[in-house]
CSV table of C-alpha atoms in Angstrom, one decimal:
chain,number,residue,atom,x,y,z
A,95,MET,CA,-41.8,41.3,12.7
A,96,THR,CA,-39.3,43.5,15.1
A,97,ILE,CA,-36.1,43.9,13.2
A,98,GLY,CA,-33.2,42.6,15.2
A,99,VAL,CA,-34.4,41.6,18.5
A,100,GLY,CA,-33.6,37.9,19.1
A,101,GLY,CA,-31.5,38.0,16.1
A,102,SER,CA,-28.4,35.7,15.8
A,103,THR,CA,-24.9,37.0,16.3
A,104,ALA,CA,-22.8,38.2,13.3
A,105,GLU,CA,-20.8,35.0,13.4
A,106,ILE,CA,-24.0,32.6,13.3
A,107,GLU,CA,-25.3,34.6,10.5
A,108,LEU,CA,-22.1,34.6,8.3
A,109,ALA,CA,-22.2,30.8,9.1
A,110,LYS,CA,-25.5,30.5,7.3
A,111,LEU,CA,-24.4,32.3,4.3
A,112,THR,CA,-22.9,30.4,1.2
A,113,ASP,CA,-21.4,30.9,-2.1
A,114,MET,CA,-23.8,31.6,-4.6
A,115,THR,CA,-21.5,31.8,-7.8
A,116,ALA,CA,-21.4,28.4,-8.6
A,117,ASN,CA,-23.3,28.8,-11.8
A,118,VAL,CA,-22.0,32.0,-12.8
A,119,THR,CA,-20.4,32.0,-16.4
A,120,ALA,CA,-18.1,34.7,-17.7
A,121,ILE,CA,-18.5,36.9,-20.4
A,122,THR,CA,-16.8,34.9,-23.8
A,123,GLU,CA,-14.5,36.4,-26.6
A,124,SER,CA,-17.3,36.1,-29.0
A,125,GLU,CA,-19.2,38.4,-26.9
A,126,TYR,CA,-16.6,40.8,-26.8
A,127,GLN,CA,-16.2,40.5,-30.6
A,128,GLN,CA,-20.0,40.8,-31.1
A,129,ARG,CA,-19.9,44.3,-28.9
A,130,ILE,CA,-16.9,45.6,-31.0
A,131,GLN,CA,-19.1,44.7,-34.4
A,132,LYS,CA,-21.9,46.6,-33.0
A,133,ALA,CA,-19.6,49.7,-32.0
A,134,GLN,CA,-18.1,49.8,-35.4
A,135,GLN,CA,-21.6,49.4,-37.0
A,136,ILE,CA,-22.6,52.8,-34.9
A,137,MET,CA,-19.5,54.3,-35.8
A,138,LYS,CA,-20.1,53.6,-39.5
A,139,ALA,CA,-23.4,55.4,-39.2
A,140,HIS,CA,-22.2,58.6,-37.7
A,141,ASN,CA,-18.9,59.0,-39.8
A,142,ILE,CA,-16.7,58.2,-36.9
A,143,ALA,CA,-13.2,57.0,-37.8
A,144,ALA,CA,-12.1,55.4,-34.8
A,145,THR,CA,-13.4,55.3,-30.8
A,146,TYR,CA,-11.0,55.4,-28.0
A,147,VAL,CA,-11.8,53.7,-24.8
A,148,ASN,CA,-10.1,54.8,-21.8
A,149,ALA,CA,-9.0,52.3,-19.1
A,150,GLY,CA,-12.1,51.6,-16.7
A,151,THR,CA,-15.3,49.9,-17.5
A,152,ASN,CA,-15.8,50.8,-21.3
A,153,LEU,CA,-12.3,49.3,-21.9
A,154,TYR,CA,-13.3,46.2,-19.9
A,155,TYR,CA,-16.6,46.3,-21.7
A,156,PHE,CA,-15.5,45.9,-25.0
A,157,THR,CA,-12.1,44.0,-24.7
A,158,GLY,CA,-12.3,42.2,-21.5
A,159,THR,CA,-9.3,43.9,-20.0
A,160,LYS,CA,-9.7,45.2,-16.5
A,161,TRP,CA,-7.6,48.0,-15.7
A,162,TYR,CA,-8.1,51.4,-13.8
A,163,ALA,CA,-7.4,54.4,-15.0
A,164,SER,CA,-4.4,56.9,-13.6
A,165,GLU,CA,-2.3,59.7,-14.7
A,166,ARG,CA,-0.8,57.2,-17.4
A,167,MET,CA,-2.6,56.7,-20.7
A,168,VAL,CA,-4.0,53.0,-21.0
A,169,GLY,CA,-6.6,52.4,-23.3
A,170,ALA,CA,-7.7,50.8,-26.7
A,171,ILE,CA,-8.2,52.5,-30.1
A,172,ILE,CA,-11.4,50.9,-31.7
A,173,PRO,CA,-11.2,51.7,-35.5
A,174,SER,CA,-14.4,51.8,-37.7
A,175,GLU,CA,-12.7,48.9,-39.4
A,176,GLY,CA,-10.5,46.5,-38.7
A,177,GLU,CA,-8.8,45.4,-35.2
A,178,ILE,CA,-8.3,47.0,-32.1
A,179,HIS,CA,-4.9,48.7,-30.9
A,180,TYR,CA,-4.0,49.3,-27.3
A,181,ILE,CA,-2.0,52.2,-25.7
A,182,ALA,CA,0.1,51.7,-22.8
A,183,PRO,CA,3.2,52.5,-21.1
A,184,TYR,CA,6.0,50.1,-22.4
A,185,PHE,CA,6.8,48.7,-18.8
A,186,GLU,CA,3.3,47.7,-18.7
A,187,VAL,CA,2.7,46.0,-21.9
A,188,ASN,CA,3.5,42.4,-20.8
A,189,THR,CA,1.2,42.8,-17.7
A,190,LEU,CA,-1.3,44.4,-19.9
A,191,ARG,CA,-1.4,41.3,-22.2
A,192,GLN,CA,-2.0,38.9,-19.4
A,193,TYR,CA,-5.4,40.8,-18.9
A,194,MET,CA,-6.8,41.2,-22.4
A,195,THR,CA,-9.6,39.0,-23.6
A,196,ILE,CA,-9.7,40.3,-27.2
A,197,ALA,CA,-5.9,40.2,-28.7
A,198,GLY,CA,-4.5,43.4,-30.3
A,199,THR,CA,-1.4,45.2,-31.2
A,200,ILE,CA,0.0,46.9,-28.2
A,201,HIS,CA,2.0,50.2,-28.6
A,202,GLY,CA,3.9,51.3,-25.9
A,203,TRP,CA,5.6,54.5,-25.0
A,204,GLN,CA,8.5,55.0,-22.6
A,205,GLU,CA,8.2,57.1,-19.6
A,206,HIS,CA,10.2,60.1,-21.2
A,207,GLU,CA,8.0,59.9,-24.5
A,208,SER,CA,4.8,61.2,-25.4
A,209,PRO,CA,1.9,59.0,-25.2
A,210,TYR,CA,-0.1,61.5,-27.2
A,211,GLN,CA,2.1,61.5,-30.3
A,212,LEU,CA,2.1,57.7,-29.9
A,213,PHE,CA,-1.8,58.2,-30.5
A,214,ASN,CA,-1.5,59.9,-33.4
A,215,ASP,CA,1.2,57.7,-34.8
A,216,VAL,CA,-1.1,54.7,-34.5
A,217,LEU,CA,-4.0,56.8,-36.1
A,218,ALA,CA,-1.7,57.8,-38.9
A,219,LYS,CA,-0.9,54.1,-39.6
A,220,LEU,CA,-4.7,53.4,-39.5
A,221,ASP,CA,-5.0,56.2,-42.3
A,222,ILE,CA,-7.0,58.4,-40.2
A,223,SER,CA,-4.7,61.1,-39.5
A,224,GLU,CA,-7.6,63.5,-39.7
A,225,GLY,CA,-11.4,63.1,-39.3
A,226,HIS,CA,-13.8,62.1,-36.5
A,227,ILE,CA,-12.5,60.7,-33.2
A,228,ALA,CA,-14.8,60.0,-30.3
A,229,PHE,CA,-13.3,59.7,-26.7
A,230,ASP,CA,-14.9,57.6,-24.1
A,231,GLU,CA,-16.9,59.9,-22.1
A,232,SER,CA,-14.8,58.8,-19.0
A,233,THR,CA,-11.5,59.7,-20.6
A,234,ALA,CA,-9.6,62.3,-18.7
A,235,PHE,CA,-9.4,66.1,-20.2
A,236,PHE,CA,-5.2,65.7,-20.0
A,237,ILE,CA,-5.5,62.6,-22.4
A,238,VAL,CA,-8.0,64.4,-24.7
A,239,ASP,CA,-6.0,67.8,-24.8
A,240,GLY,CA,-2.7,66.0,-25.0
A,241,VAL,CA,-3.7,64.2,-28.5
A,242,THR,CA,-5.6,67.2,-29.8
A,243,THR,CA,-2.8,69.8,-28.8
A,244,LEU,CA,-0.5,67.7,-31.4
A,245,ASN,CA,-3.1,67.3,-34.3
A,246,LYS,CA,-5.5,70.0,-34.8
A,247,GLN,CA,-6.9,68.1,-37.8
A,248,LEU,CA,-8.8,65.8,-35.6
A,249,THR,CA,-12.5,66.5,-35.1
A,250,ILE,CA,-13.5,65.1,-31.7
A,251,SER,CA,-16.6,64.2,-29.8
A,252,ASP,CA,-18.1,62.5,-26.6
A,253,ALA,CA,-18.3,58.7,-27.6
A,254,LYS,CA,-21.6,58.2,-25.7
A,255,ILE,CA,-23.3,57.4,-28.9
A,256,VAL,CA,-21.1,54.5,-29.3
A,257,THR,CA,-20.7,53.3,-25.7
A,258,ALA,CA,-24.0,54.0,-24.6
A,259,GLY,CA,-25.2,52.7,-28.0
A,260,CYS,CA,-23.9,49.2,-27.1
A,261,ARG,CA,-24.2,49.2,-23.3
A,262,THR,CA,-27.5,50.4,-22.5
A,263,GLN,CA,-29.2,47.2,-23.8
A,264,LYS,CA,-28.3,44.4,-22.0
A,265,SER,CA,-27.9,40.9,-23.4
A,266,ASP,CA,-29.5,37.9,-21.4
A,267,HIS,CA,-26.3,37.0,-20.2
A,268,GLU,CA,-25.5,40.4,-18.6
A,269,ILE,CA,-29.0,40.1,-17.3
A,270,ALA,CA,-28.1,36.8,-15.8
A,271,LEU,CA,-25.1,38.4,-14.0
A,272,LEU,CA,-27.0,41.5,-12.9
A,273,GLN,CA,-29.7,38.9,-11.5
A,274,GLN,CA,-26.9,37.0,-9.5
A,275,ALA,CA,-25.2,39.8,-8.1
A,276,LYS,CA,-28.8,41.2,-6.8
A,277,ASN,CA,-29.7,37.7,-5.4
A,278,MET,CA,-26.4,37.9,-3.6
A,279,THR,CA,-27.0,41.3,-2.1
A,280,LEU,CA,-30.4,40.7,-1.0
A,281,ALA,CA,-29.2,37.6,0.8
A,282,VAL,CA,-27.0,39.8,2.8
A,283,GLN,CA,-29.5,42.4,3.5
A,284,LYS,CA,-31.6,39.8,5.1
A,285,SER,CA,-28.8,38.7,7.3
A,286,VAL,CA,-27.7,42.1,8.5
A,287,ALA,CA,-31.2,43.1,9.7
A,288,ARG,CA,-30.8,40.1,12.1
A,289,ILE,CA,-27.5,41.2,13.8
A,290,LEU,CA,-28.7,44.7,14.6
A,291,THR,CA,-28.7,45.7,18.5
A,292,PRO,CA,-28.9,48.8,20.3
A,293,GLY,CA,-25.9,50.7,20.1
A,294,ILE,CA,-24.3,48.8,17.2
A,295,SER,CA,-22.2,51.4,15.2
A,296,THR,CA,-22.7,51.8,11.5
A,297,GLN,CA,-18.9,50.8,10.8
A,298,GLU,CA,-20.0,47.4,12.5
A,299,VAL,CA,-22.6,46.8,10.2
A,300,GLU,CA,-20.6,47.7,7.3
A,301,ALA,CA,-17.7,45.3,8.3
A,302,PHE,CA,-20.7,42.7,8.5
A,303,ILE,CA,-22.0,43.6,5.2
A,304,ASN,CA,-18.1,43.3,3.6
A,305,ALA,CA,-17.8,39.9,5.3
A,306,ALA,CA,-21.2,38.6,4.3
A,307,HIS,CA,-20.6,39.9,0.6
A,308,LYS,CA,-17.7,37.9,0.6
A,309,LYS,CA,-19.2,34.7,1.8
A,310,VAL,CA,-21.8,34.7,-0.9
A,311,GLY,CA,-19.0,35.2,-3.4
A,312,ALA,CA,-18.9,38.8,-4.4
A,313,THR,CA,-15.9,39.9,-6.2
A,314,ALA,CA,-13.2,41.0,-3.5
A,315,GLY,CA,-13.3,44.6,-2.9
A,316,SER,CA,-16.4,45.2,-5.0
A,317,TYR,CA,-19.0,45.8,-2.2
A,318,PHE,CA,-20.0,49.2,-1.0
A,319,CYS,CA,-22.4,50.0,1.8
A,320,ILE,CA,-24.4,53.1,3.3
A,321,VAL,CA,-25.9,52.5,6.9
A,322,LEU,CA,-27.7,55.2,8.4
A,323,PHE,CA,-29.8,55.4,11.9
A,324,GLY,CA,-32.4,57.8,12.8
A,325,GLU,CA,-32.2,61.4,11.5
A,326,ASP,CA,-28.8,60.4,9.7
A,327,SER,CA,-31.2,58.7,7.2
A,328,SER,CA,-32.5,61.9,5.9
A,329,TYR,CA,-29.3,62.6,4.1
A,330,PRO,CA,-29.3,60.4,1.2
A,331,HIS,CA,-25.4,59.8,0.9
A,332,GLY,CA,-24.8,60.0,4.7
A,333,VAL,CA,-23.3,62.1,7.2
A,334,LYS,CA,-20.0,63.2,8.5
A,335,THR,CA,-20.5,61.4,11.9
A,336,PRO,CA,-22.9,58.8,12.0
A,337,LYS,CA,-24.6,57.6,15.1
A,338,THR,CA,-25.3,54.4,16.9
A,339,LEU,CA,-28.6,52.5,16.6
A,340,GLU,CA,-31.0,53.3,18.9
A,341,GLN,CA,-34.7,51.8,19.8
A,342,ASN,CA,-37.1,52.8,17.3
A,343,ASP,CA,-34.6,54.3,14.6
A,344,ILE,CA,-35.4,54.3,11.2
A,345,VAL,CA,-32.7,51.9,9.4
A,346,LEU,CA,-31.5,52.8,6.2
A,347,ILE,CA,-29.0,50.0,4.7
A,348,ASP,CA,-27.8,50.4,1.1
A,349,THR,CA,-25.3,48.2,-0.2
A,350,GLY,CA,-24.2,46.2,-3.6
A,351,CYS,CA,-21.5,44.1,-4.8
A,352,GLN,CA,-20.7,42.8,-8.4
A,353,VAL,CA,-20.4,39.7,-10.3
A,354,GLU,CA,-18.1,39.5,-13.3
A,355,GLY,CA,-18.0,43.3,-12.9
A,356,TYR,CA,-22.1,43.6,-13.1
A,357,LYS,CA,-23.5,45.6,-10.1
A,358,SER,CA,-26.1,45.3,-7.5
A,359,ASP,CA,-27.5,48.3,-5.6
A,360,ILE,CA,-29.9,47.5,-3.2
A,361,THR,CA,-31.7,49.6,-0.3
A,362,ARG,CA,-34.1,48.7,2.6
A,363,THR,CA,-35.6,50.8,5.3
A,364,TYR,CA,-37.5,49.7,8.3
A,365,VAL,CA,-37.5,50.3,12.0
A,366,TYR,CA,-35.6,48.8,14.7
A,367,GLY,CA,-38.1,48.2,17.3
A,368,GLU,CA,-41.9,49.7,16.5
A,369,ALA,CA,-42.6,52.3,13.9
A,370,ASN,CA,-44.5,55.2,14.9
A,371,GLN,CA,-47.4,56.4,12.6
A,372,LYS,CA,-45.6,58.8,10.4
A,373,GLN,CA,-42.5,56.4,9.6
A,374,ARG,CA,-45.5,54.0,8.7
A,375,ASP,CA,-47.4,56.5,6.6
A,376,MET,CA,-44.3,57.9,4.9
A,377,TRP,CA,-42.8,54.4,4.3
A,378,ASN,CA,-46.2,53.5,2.3
A,379,ILE,CA,-46.0,56.3,0.5
A,380,GLU,CA,-42.5,55.5,-0.7
A,381,LYS,CA,-43.5,51.9,-1.8
A,382,GLN,CA,-46.5,53.1,-3.9
A,383,ALA,CA,-44.2,55.8,-5.5
A,384,GLN,CA,-41.9,53.0,-6.3
A,385,LEU,CA,-44.8,51.2,-7.8
A,386,ALA,CA,-46.0,54.1,-9.8
A,387,ALA,CA,-42.6,54.4,-11.6
A,388,PHE,CA,-42.5,50.7,-12.2
A,389,HIS,CA,-46.0,50.5,-13.8
A,390,ALA,CA,-45.3,53.6,-15.8
A,391,ALA,CA,-42.1,51.8,-17.0
A,392,GLN,CA,-43.3,50.3,-20.4
A,393,ILE,CA,-41.5,50.1,-24.0
A,394,GLY,CA,-41.3,53.2,-25.8
A,395,VAL,CA,-42.1,55.4,-22.8
A,396,ALA,CA,-39.8,58.2,-22.2
A,397,CYS,CA,-37.2,57.6,-19.2
A,398,GLY,CA,-38.2,60.8,-17.6
A,399,ASP,CA,-42.1,59.9,-17.7
A,400,VAL,CA,-41.3,57.2,-15.0
A,401,ASP,CA,-39.8,59.8,-12.9
A,402,VAL,CA,-42.8,61.9,-13.3
A,403,ALA,CA,-45.3,59.0,-12.6
A,404,ALA,CA,-43.5,58.7,-9.1
A,405,ARG,CA,-43.2,62.6,-8.7
A,406,GLU,CA,-47.1,63.0,-9.4
A,407,TYR,CA,-48.0,60.5,-7.2
A,408,LEU,CA,-46.1,61.9,-3.9
A,409,ALA,CA,-47.5,65.5,-5.1
A,410,SER,CA,-51.0,63.7,-4.8
A,411,GLN,CA,-49.9,63.0,-0.9
A,412,ASN,CA,-48.9,67.0,-0.6
A,413,LEU,CA,-45.1,65.8,-1.0
A,414,GLY,CA,-42.5,67.9,-3.3
A,415,PRO,CA,-43.7,69.3,-5.4
A,416,ASP,CA,-40.9,68.6,-8.1
A,417,TYR,CA,-37.7,67.9,-6.3
A,418,GLN,CA,-38.6,69.7,-3.2
A,419,THR,CA,-38.6,68.2,0.3
A,420,PRO,CA,-40.3,67.0,2.3
A,421,GLY,CA,-40.5,64.8,-0.9
A,422,CYS,CA,-37.9,63.3,-3.3
A,423,PRO,CA,-34.9,65.4,-4.2
A,424,HIS,CA,-33.3,63.2,-6.5
A,425,ARG,CA,-33.7,61.2,-9.6
A,426,THR,CA,-36.2,57.9,-9.6
A,427,GLY,CA,-33.5,55.8,-10.9
A,428,HIS,CA,-30.5,55.3,-12.7
A,429,GLY,CA,-29.0,52.8,-15.4
A,430,VAL,CA,-27.1,49.9,-13.9
A,431,GLY,CA,-24.5,47.6,-15.4
A,432,LEU,CA,-20.9,47.7,-15.3
A,433,ASP,CA,-21.0,50.9,-13.7
A,434,ILE,CA,-23.6,51.4,-10.6
A,435,HIS,CA,-24.8,54.5,-12.0
A,436,GLU,CA,-25.0,54.5,-16.0
A,437,TRP,CA,-27.1,56.0,-19.1
A,438,PRO,CA,-30.0,56.4,-19.3
A,439,TYR,CA,-31.2,57.9,-16.1
A,440,LEU,CA,-35.0,57.8,-14.8
A,441,VAL,CA,-35.0,61.6,-14.5
A,442,ARG,CA,-37.5,64.1,-16.0
A,443,ASN,CA,-35.1,65.5,-18.8
A,444,ASP,CA,-34.2,62.2,-20.0
A,445,ARG,CA,-36.0,61.4,-23.3
A,446,THR,CA,-34.6,58.2,-24.0
A,447,PRO,CA,-37.4,55.7,-25.1
A,448,LEU,CA,-37.2,52.5,-23.0
A,449,ALA,CA,-36.3,49.6,-24.8
A,450,LYS,CA,-35.8,46.0,-24.2
A,451,GLY,CA,-32.6,45.1,-22.0
A,452,MET,CA,-32.5,48.2,-20.4
A,453,CYS,CA,-31.9,47.9,-16.5
A,454,PHE,CA,-32.8,50.3,-13.9
A,455,SER,CA,-33.0,51.3,-10.2
A,456,ASN,CA,-36.2,52.4,-8.6
A,457,GLU,CA,-35.6,54.5,-5.8
A,458,PRO,CA,-37.9,57.6,-5.6
A,459,MET,CA,-36.3,58.1,-1.8
A,460,LEU,CA,-38.3,60.2,0.6
A,461,VAL,CA,-36.9,62.8,2.6
A,462,ILE,CA,-38.3,64.3,5.8
A,463,PRO,CA,-35.5,66.9,6.6
A,464,PHE,CA,-34.2,66.6,10.0
A,465,GLU,CA,-36.3,63.8,11.0
A,466,PHE,CA,-35.8,60.7,8.8
A,467,GLY,CA,-35.3,59.3,5.2
A,468,VAL,CA,-37.2,56.3,3.6
A,469,ARG,CA,-35.3,54.8,0.2
A,470,LEU,CA,-36.9,51.3,-1.0
A,471,GLU,CA,-34.5,50.4,-4.1
A,472,ASP,CA,-35.0,47.5,-6.3
A,473,HIS,CA,-34.0,46.9,-9.9
A,474,PHE,CA,-35.8,46.0,-12.7
A,475,TYR,CA,-35.2,45.4,-16.6
A,476,MET,CA,-37.2,46.0,-19.5
A,477,THR,CA,-38.9,42.8,-21.2
A,478,GLU,CA,-41.0,43.0,-24.5
A,479,SER,CA,-44.1,43.3,-22.4
A,480,GLY,CA,-42.9,45.5,-19.8
A,481,PRO,CA,-40.8,46.0,-16.7
A,482,LYS,CA,-39.7,42.9,-14.7
A,483,TRP,CA,-38.2,43.1,-11.4
A,484,PHE,CA,-34.6,41.6,-10.3
A,485,THR,CA,-35.5,41.4,-6.5
A,486,GLU,CA,-39.0,41.6,-4.8
A,487,PRO,CA,-39.7,45.0,-3.3
A,488,SER,CA,-40.2,45.3,0.5
A,489,HIS,CA,-43.3,44.0,1.8
A,490,SER,CA,-43.9,46.5,4.6
A,491,ILE,CA,-42.3,48.7,7.3
A,492,ASP,CA,-43.1,45.7,9.8
A,493,ASN,CA,-42.0,42.8,7.6
A,494,PRO,CA,-39.5,44.2,4.9
A,495,PHE,CA,-38.3,40.5,3.7
A,496,GLY,CA,-41.6,39.1,3.5
A,497,TYR,CA,-41.3,36.6,6.3
């Protein structure tokens, strides 16, 4: 298969794509309630009186409330018992109420007032003026500092034990949403390979990817992409001034979208034209490293050992060692869910045991400095019997999509 040659125009490729979200179902109110209940169980087990979740994915995960973090404090207090309480600017209260799936009392602060004092006042009403309060790990420092400056009686900690404790193992519904997002992005990846032509810019390819994701039904504004040609592919997250496509260039496309907030993130690497022997050899080594990681991912195995398995294979091919290049300079993979990168991580120092419902990228990228890079990225989730691919990995450098 020669990528791009004889391919259809972008308009024709877009016309072939259709909305793939007809069977998508949103997370229900009862599921959000179950998540809160699990968080409260974890808090009780660790003597945490309350957990604060700031605007962002943690707030969305527990309450269904979509709100973006800013310089104003917006979030929810989840006490270890009882109903949740929201904190928000007074002028946003009526708007916030429209976005809430889980109802709760909203405590508003006027612009000249202190939201941190209001936070402490709410704690006092909940009879937890002192004690252990956990803050969502994405909460800005100014919020934590503002609260604790006014109340030295609080013992504070990172809420990861609560947030990750709930979010790391996905439900069947969450896995279905992740699956759909990945199906959509794989369809987009196949289409973009057919529009490539010499001289096309990365900006043109990115515009097509965004339009294609919109066509298959991805949430507006949720798409992302990294498009790299030739030597630029040796810089894992891109370059300042990307080159246009030339014959026999390596093509690396990393893209994703979201469905009901759940993320896809798939990378394909191939050659526009004909691969030379070195490109072919490195591509095949990358594929075997990805498979080594996949086969190492078994229930109870430490996340870090999956990274080690990929890295040991690369070392056997005289790459690395460890995180050195030529070789794989970054972790083998990351957790994925409402955040594109979330806990746990497939990196040597992460000793979290793999468990049913955990979802990961698998991408032990090879970097050959100043020449090219090869990243094959697919995701898998853990079942009771081991790992299962969300998307089928690339077949070969000549036929990445298995046509």
